mmCIF file with all atom_site columns, C-alpha atoms in Angstrom:
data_model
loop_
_atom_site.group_PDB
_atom_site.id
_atom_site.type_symbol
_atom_site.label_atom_id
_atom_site.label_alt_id
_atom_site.label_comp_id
_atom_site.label_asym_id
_atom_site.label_entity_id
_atom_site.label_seq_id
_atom_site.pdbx_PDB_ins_code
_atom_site.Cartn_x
_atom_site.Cartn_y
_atom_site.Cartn_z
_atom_site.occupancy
_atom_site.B_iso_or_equiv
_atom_site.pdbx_formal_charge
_atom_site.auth_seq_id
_atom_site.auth_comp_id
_atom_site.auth_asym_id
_atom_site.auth_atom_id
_atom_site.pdbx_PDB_model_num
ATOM 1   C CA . UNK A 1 1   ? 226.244 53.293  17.292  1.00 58.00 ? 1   UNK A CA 1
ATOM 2   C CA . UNK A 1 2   ? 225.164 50.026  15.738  1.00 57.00 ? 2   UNK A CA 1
ATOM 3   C CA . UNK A 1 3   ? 228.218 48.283  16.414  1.00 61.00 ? 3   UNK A CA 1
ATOM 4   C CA . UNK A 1 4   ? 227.696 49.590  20.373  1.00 64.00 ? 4   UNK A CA 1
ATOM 5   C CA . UNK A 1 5   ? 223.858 48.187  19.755  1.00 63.00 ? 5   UNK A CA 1
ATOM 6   C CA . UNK A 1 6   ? 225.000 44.657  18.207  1.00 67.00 ? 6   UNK A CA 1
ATOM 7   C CA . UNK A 1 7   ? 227.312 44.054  21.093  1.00 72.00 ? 7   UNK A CA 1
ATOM 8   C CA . UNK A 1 8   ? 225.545 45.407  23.788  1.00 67.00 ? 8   UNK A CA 1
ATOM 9   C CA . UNK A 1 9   ? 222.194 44.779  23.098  1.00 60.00 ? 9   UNK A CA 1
ATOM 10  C CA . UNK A 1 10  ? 222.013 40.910  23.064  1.00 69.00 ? 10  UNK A CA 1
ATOM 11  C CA . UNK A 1 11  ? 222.806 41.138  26.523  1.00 73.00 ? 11  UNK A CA 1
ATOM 12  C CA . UNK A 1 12  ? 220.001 43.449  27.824  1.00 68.00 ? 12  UNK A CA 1
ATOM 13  C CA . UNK A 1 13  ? 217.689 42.975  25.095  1.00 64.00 ? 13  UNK A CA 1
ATOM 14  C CA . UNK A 1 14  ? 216.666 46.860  24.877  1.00 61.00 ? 14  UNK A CA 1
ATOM 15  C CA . UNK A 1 15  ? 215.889 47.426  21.064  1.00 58.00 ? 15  UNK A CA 1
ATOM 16  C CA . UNK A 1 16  ? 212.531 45.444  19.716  1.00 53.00 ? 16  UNK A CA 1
ATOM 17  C CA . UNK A 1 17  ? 213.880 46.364  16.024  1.00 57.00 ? 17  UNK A CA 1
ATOM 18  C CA . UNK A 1 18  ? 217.213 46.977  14.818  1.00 57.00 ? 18  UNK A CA 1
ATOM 19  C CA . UNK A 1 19  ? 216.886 48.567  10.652  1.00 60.00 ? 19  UNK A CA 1
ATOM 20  C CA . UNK A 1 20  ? 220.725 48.808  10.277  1.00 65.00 ? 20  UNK A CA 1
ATOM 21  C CA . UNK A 1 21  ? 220.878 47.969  6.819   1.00 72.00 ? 21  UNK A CA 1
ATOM 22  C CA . UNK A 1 22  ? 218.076 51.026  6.737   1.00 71.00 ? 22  UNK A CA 1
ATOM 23  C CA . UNK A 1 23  ? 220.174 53.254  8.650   1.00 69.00 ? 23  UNK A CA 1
ATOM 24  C CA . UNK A 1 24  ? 223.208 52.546  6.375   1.00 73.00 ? 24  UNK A CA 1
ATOM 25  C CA . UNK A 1 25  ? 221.341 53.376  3.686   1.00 77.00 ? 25  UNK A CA 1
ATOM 26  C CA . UNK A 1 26  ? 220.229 56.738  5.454   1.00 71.00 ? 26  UNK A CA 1
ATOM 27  C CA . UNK A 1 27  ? 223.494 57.956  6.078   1.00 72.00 ? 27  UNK A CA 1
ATOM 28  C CA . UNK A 1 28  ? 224.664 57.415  2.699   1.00 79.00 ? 28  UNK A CA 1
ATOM 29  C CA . UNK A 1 29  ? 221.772 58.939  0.494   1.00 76.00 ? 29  UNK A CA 1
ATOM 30  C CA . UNK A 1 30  ? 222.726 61.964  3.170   1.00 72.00 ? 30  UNK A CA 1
ATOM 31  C CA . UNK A 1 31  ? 226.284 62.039  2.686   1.00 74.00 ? 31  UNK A CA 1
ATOM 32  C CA . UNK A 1 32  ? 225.896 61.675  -1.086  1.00 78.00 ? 32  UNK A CA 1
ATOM 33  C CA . UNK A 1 33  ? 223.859 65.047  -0.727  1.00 73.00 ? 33  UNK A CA 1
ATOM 34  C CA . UNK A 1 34  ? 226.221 66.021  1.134   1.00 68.00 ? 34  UNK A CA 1
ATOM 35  C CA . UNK A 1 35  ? 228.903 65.632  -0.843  1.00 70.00 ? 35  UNK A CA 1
ATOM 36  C CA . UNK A 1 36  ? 227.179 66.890  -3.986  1.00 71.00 ? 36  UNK A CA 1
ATOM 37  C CA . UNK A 1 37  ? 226.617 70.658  -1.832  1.00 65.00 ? 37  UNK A CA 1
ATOM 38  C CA . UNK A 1 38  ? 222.649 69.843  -1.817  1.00 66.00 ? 38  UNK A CA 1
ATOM 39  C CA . UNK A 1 39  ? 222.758 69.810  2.118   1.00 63.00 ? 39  UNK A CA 1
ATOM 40  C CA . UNK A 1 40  ? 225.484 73.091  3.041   1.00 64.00 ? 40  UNK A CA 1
ATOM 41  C CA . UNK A 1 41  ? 227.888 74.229  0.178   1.00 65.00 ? 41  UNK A CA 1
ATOM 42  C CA . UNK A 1 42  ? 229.065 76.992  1.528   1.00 66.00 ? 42  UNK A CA 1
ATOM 43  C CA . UNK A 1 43  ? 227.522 76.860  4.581   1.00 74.00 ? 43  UNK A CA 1
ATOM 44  C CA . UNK A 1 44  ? 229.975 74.152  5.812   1.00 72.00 ? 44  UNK A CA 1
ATOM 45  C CA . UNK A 1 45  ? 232.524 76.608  7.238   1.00 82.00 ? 45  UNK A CA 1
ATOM 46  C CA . UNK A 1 46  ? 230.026 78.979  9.203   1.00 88.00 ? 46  UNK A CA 1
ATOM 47  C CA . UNK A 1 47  ? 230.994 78.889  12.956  1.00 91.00 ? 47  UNK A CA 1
ATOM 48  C CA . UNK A 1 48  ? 227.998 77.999  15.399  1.00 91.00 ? 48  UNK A CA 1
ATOM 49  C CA . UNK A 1 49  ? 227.820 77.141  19.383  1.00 91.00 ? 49  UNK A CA 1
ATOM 50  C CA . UNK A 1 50  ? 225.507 74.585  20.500  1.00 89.00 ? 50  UNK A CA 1
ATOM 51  C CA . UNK A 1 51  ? 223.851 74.287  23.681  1.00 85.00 ? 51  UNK A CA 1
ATOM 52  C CA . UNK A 1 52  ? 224.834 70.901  23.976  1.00 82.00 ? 52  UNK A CA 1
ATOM 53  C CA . UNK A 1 53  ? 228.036 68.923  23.087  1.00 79.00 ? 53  UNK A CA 1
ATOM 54  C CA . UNK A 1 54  ? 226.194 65.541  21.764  1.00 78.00 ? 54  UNK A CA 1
ATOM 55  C CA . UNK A 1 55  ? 226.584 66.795  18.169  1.00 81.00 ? 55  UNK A CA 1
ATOM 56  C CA . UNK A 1 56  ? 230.406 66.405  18.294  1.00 81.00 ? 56  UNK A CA 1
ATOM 57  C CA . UNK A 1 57  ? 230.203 63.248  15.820  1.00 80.00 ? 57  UNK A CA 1
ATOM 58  C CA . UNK A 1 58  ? 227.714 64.763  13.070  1.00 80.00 ? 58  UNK A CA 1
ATOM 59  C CA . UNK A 1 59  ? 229.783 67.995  13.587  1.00 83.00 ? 59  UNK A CA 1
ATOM 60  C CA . UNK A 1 60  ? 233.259 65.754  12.513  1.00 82.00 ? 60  UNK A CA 1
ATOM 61  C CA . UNK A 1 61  ? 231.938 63.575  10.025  1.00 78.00 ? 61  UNK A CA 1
ATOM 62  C CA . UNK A 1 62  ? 230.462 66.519  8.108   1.00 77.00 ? 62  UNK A CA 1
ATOM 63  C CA . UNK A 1 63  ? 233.151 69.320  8.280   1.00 79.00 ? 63  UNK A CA 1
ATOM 64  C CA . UNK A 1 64  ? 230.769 71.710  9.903   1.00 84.00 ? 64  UNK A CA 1
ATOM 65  C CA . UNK A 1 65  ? 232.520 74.499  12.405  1.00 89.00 ? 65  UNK A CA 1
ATOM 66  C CA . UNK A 1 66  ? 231.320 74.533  15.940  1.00 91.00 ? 66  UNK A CA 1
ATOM 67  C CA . UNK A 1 67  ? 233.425 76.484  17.876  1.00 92.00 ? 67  UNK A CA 1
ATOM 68  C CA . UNK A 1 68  ? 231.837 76.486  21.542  1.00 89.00 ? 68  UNK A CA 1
ATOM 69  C CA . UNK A 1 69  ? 229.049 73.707  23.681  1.00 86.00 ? 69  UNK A CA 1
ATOM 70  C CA . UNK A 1 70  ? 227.899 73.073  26.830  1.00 82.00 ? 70  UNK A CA 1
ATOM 71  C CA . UNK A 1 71  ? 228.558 69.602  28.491  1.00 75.00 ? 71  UNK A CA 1
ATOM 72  C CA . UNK A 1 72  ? 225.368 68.049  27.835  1.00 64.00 ? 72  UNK A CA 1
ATOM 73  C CA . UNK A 1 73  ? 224.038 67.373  31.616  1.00 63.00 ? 73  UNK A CA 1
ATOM 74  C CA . UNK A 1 74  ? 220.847 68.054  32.002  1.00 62.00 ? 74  UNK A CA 1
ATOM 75  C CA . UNK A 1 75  ? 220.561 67.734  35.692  1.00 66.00 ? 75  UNK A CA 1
ATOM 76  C CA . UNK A 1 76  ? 223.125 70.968  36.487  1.00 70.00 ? 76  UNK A CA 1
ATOM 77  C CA . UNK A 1 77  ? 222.950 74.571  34.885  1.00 76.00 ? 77  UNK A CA 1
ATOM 78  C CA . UNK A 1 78  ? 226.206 75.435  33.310  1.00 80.00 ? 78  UNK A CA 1
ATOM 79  C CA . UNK A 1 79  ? 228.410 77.575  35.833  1.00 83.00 ? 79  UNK A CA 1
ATOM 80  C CA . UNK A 1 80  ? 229.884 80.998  34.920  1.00 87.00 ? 80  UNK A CA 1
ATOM 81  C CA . UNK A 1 81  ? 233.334 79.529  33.569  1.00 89.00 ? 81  UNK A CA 1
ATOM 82  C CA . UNK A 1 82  ? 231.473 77.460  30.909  1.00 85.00 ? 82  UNK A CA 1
ATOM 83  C CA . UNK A 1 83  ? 229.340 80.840  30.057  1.00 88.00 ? 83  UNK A CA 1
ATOM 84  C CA . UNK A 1 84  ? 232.064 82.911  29.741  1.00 91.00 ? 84  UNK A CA 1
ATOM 85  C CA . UNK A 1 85  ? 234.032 80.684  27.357  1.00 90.00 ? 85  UNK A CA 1
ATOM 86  C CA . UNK A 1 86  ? 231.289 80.163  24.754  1.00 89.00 ? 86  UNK A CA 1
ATOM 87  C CA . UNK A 1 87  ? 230.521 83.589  24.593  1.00 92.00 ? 87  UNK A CA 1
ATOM 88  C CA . UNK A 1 88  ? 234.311 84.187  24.377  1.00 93.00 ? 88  UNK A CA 1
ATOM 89  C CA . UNK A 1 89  ? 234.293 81.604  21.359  1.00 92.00 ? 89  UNK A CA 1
ATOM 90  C CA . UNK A 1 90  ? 231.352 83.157  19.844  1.00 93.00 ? 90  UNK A CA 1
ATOM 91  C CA . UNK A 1 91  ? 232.766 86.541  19.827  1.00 94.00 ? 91  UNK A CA 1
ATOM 92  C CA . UNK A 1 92  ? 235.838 85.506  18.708  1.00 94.00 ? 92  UNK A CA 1
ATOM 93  C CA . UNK A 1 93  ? 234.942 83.182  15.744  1.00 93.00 ? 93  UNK A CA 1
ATOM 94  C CA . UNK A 1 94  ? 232.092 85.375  14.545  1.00 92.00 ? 94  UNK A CA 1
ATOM 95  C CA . UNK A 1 95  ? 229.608 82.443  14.960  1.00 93.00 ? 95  UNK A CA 1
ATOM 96  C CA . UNK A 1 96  ? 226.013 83.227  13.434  1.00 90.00 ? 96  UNK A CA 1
ATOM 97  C CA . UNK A 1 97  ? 223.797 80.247  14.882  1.00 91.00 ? 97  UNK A CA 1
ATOM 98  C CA . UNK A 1 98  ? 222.664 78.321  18.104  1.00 92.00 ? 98  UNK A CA 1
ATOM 99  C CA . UNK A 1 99  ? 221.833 75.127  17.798  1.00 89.00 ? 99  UNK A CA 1
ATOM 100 C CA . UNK A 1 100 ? 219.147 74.680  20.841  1.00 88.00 ? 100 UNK A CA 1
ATOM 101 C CA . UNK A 1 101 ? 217.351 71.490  21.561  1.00 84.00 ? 101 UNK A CA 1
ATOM 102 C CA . UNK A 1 102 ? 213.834 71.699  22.093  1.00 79.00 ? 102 UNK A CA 1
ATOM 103 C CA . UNK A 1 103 ? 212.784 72.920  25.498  1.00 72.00 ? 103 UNK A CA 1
ATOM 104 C CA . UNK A 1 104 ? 216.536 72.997  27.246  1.00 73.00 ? 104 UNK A CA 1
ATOM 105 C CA . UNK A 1 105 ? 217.954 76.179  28.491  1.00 78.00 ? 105 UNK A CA 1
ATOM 106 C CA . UNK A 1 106 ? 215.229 78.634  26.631  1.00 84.00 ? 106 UNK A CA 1
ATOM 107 C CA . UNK A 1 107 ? 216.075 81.460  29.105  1.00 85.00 ? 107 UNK A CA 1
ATOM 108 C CA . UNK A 1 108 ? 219.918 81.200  28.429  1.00 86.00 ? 108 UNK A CA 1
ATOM 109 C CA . UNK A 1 109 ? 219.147 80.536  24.498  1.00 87.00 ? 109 UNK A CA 1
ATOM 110 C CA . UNK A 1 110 ? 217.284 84.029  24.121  1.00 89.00 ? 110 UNK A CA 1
ATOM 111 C CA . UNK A 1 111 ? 220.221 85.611  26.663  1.00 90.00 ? 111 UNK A CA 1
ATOM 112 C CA . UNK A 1 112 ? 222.587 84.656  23.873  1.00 90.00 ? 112 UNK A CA 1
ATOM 113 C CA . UNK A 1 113 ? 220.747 85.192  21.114  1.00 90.00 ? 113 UNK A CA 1
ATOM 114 C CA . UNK A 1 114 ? 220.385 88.742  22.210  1.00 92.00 ? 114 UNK A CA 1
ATOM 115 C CA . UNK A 1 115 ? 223.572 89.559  23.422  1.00 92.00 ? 115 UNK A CA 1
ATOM 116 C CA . UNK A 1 116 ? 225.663 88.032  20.325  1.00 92.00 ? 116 UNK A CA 1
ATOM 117 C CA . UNK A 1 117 ? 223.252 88.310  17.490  1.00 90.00 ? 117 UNK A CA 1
ATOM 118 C CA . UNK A 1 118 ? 223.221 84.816  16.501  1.00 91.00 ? 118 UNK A CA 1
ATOM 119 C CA . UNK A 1 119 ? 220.159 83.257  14.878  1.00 89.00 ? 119 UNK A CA 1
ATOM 120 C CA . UNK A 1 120 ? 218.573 80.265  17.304  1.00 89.00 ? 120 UNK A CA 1
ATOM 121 C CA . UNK A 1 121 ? 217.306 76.805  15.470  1.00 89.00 ? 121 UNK A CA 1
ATOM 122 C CA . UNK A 1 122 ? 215.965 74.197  18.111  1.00 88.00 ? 122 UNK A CA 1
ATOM 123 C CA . UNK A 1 123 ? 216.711 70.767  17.001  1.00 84.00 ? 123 UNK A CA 1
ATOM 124 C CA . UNK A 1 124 ? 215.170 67.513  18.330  1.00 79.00 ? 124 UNK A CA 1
ATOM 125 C CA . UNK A 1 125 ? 218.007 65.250  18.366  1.00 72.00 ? 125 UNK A CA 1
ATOM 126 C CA . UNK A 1 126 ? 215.741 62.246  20.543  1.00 73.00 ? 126 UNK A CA 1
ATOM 127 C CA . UNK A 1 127 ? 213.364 62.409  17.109  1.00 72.00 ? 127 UNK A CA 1
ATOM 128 C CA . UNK A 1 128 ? 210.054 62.375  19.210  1.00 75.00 ? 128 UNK A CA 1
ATOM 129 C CA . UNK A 1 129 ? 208.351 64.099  15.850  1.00 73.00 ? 129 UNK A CA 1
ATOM 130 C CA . UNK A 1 130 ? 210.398 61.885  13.399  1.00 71.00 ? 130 UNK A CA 1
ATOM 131 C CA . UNK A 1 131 ? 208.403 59.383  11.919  1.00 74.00 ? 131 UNK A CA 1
ATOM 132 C CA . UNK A 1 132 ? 211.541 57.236  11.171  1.00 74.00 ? 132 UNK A CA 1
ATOM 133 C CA . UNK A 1 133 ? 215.291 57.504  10.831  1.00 72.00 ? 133 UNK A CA 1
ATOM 134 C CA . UNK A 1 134 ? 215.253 58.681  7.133   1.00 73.00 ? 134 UNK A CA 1
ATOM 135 C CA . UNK A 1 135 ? 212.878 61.811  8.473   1.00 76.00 ? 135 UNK A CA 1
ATOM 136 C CA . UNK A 1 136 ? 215.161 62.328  11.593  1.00 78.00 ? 136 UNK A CA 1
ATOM 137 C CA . UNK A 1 137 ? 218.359 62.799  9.255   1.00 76.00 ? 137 UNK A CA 1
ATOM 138 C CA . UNK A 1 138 ? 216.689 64.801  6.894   1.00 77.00 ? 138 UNK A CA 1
ATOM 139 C CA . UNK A 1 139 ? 214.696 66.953  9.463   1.00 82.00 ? 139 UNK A CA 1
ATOM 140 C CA . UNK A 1 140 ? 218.048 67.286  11.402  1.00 81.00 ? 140 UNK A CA 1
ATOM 141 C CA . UNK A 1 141 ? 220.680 68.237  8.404   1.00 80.00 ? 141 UNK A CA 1
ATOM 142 C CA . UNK A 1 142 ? 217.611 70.490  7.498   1.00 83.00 ? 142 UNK A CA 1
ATOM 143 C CA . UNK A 1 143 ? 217.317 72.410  10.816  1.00 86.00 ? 143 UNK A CA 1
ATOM 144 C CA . UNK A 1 144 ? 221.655 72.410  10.915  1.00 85.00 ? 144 UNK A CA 1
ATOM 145 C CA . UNK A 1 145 ? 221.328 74.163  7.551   1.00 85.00 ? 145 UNK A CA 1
ATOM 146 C CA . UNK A 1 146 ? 218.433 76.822  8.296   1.00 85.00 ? 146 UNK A CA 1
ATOM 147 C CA . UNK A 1 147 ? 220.554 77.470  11.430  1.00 86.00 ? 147 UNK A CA 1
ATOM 148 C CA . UNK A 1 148 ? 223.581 78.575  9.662   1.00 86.00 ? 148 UNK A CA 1
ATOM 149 C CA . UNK A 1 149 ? 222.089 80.506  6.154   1.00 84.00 ? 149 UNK A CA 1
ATOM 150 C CA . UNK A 1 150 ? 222.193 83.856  6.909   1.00 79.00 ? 150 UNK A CA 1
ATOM 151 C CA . UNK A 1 151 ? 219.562 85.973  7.921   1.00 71.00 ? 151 UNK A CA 1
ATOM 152 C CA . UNK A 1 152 ? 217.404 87.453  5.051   1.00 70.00 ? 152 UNK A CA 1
ATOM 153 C CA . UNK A 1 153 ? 218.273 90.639  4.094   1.00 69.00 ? 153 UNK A CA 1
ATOM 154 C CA . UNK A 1 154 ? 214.928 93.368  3.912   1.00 68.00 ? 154 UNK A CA 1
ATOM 155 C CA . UNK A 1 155 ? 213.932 94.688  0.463   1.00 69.00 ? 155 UNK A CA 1
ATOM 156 C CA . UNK A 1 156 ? 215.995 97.493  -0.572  1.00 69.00 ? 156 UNK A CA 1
ATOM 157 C CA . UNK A 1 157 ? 213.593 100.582 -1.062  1.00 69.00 ? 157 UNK A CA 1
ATOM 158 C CA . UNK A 1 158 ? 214.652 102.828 -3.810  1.00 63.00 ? 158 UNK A CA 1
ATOM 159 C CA . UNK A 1 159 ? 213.907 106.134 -4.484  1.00 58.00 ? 159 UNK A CA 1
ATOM 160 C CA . UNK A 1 160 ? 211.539 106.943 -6.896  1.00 55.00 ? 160 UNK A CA 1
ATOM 161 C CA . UNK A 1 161 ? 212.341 108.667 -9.946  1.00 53.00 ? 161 UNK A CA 1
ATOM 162 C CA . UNK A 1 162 ? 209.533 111.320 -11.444 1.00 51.00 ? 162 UNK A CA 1
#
């Protein structure tokens, strides 16, 4: 992305402030957590859908297992095909988690959170909360690992003994 924005951006003069050394710095405090299991351990293999297919670089770059995702256009509803296929992939894979962004496709989120089981976590992948990039990583690996932890279990309740 910032070699897209330092070509492209001298010519249409978009960005006010480019932080890349900042954003370098981000992503490599993160993938040293990474790599050190703070972020996942064994989380890293769990399989997830998404409910949009713009996470296909964080997905590769940190090992993480998402089997199914929607094409990401927000203009058309995805058609039965599509449907059919990720719940096919979620069935098939065992996947546990949904990663839904915030306010997209609510009525199909709770569909397949009902009808598979999974556990839903909205993200916010344009960062309108995030204060900066540091929070938006963090926030975002956060959410990516709440989605995939499994569920709490209740309390066991013993008998007593008299």
């Amino acid at each position: 992305a910032l070699l897209r924005i330092t070509t492209i951006d001298p010519k249409v003069n978009s960005f006010t402030d480019v932080v890349a050394e900042r954003a370098l710095a981000t992503a490599a405090a993160l993938d040293a957590r990474w790599a050190r299991g703070e972020m996942l351990g064994p989380l890293a293999g769990v399989p997830f859908i998404a409910l949009h297919d713009g996470y296909r670089l964080f997905v590769a770059h940190y090992g993480l297992r998402q089997v199914a995702a929607l094409p990401g256009d927000h203009e058309r509803q995805p058609g039965a095909r599509s449907l059919l296929s990720l719940r096919a992939a979620a069935r098939e894979s065992g996947a546990r988690c949904l990663l839904q962004e915030r306010g997209d496709n609510r009525a199909l989120a709770e569909a397949l959170v009902r009808d598979l089981g999974l556990t839903a976590v909205e993200v916010d992948p344009l960062a309108r909360d995030a204060e900066d990039f540091d929070g938006f990583l963090a926030r975002f690996a956060n959410d990516v690992q709440r989605c995939l932890a499994p569920p709490p279990q209740p309390p066991e309740i013993g008998r007593a003994h008299v």
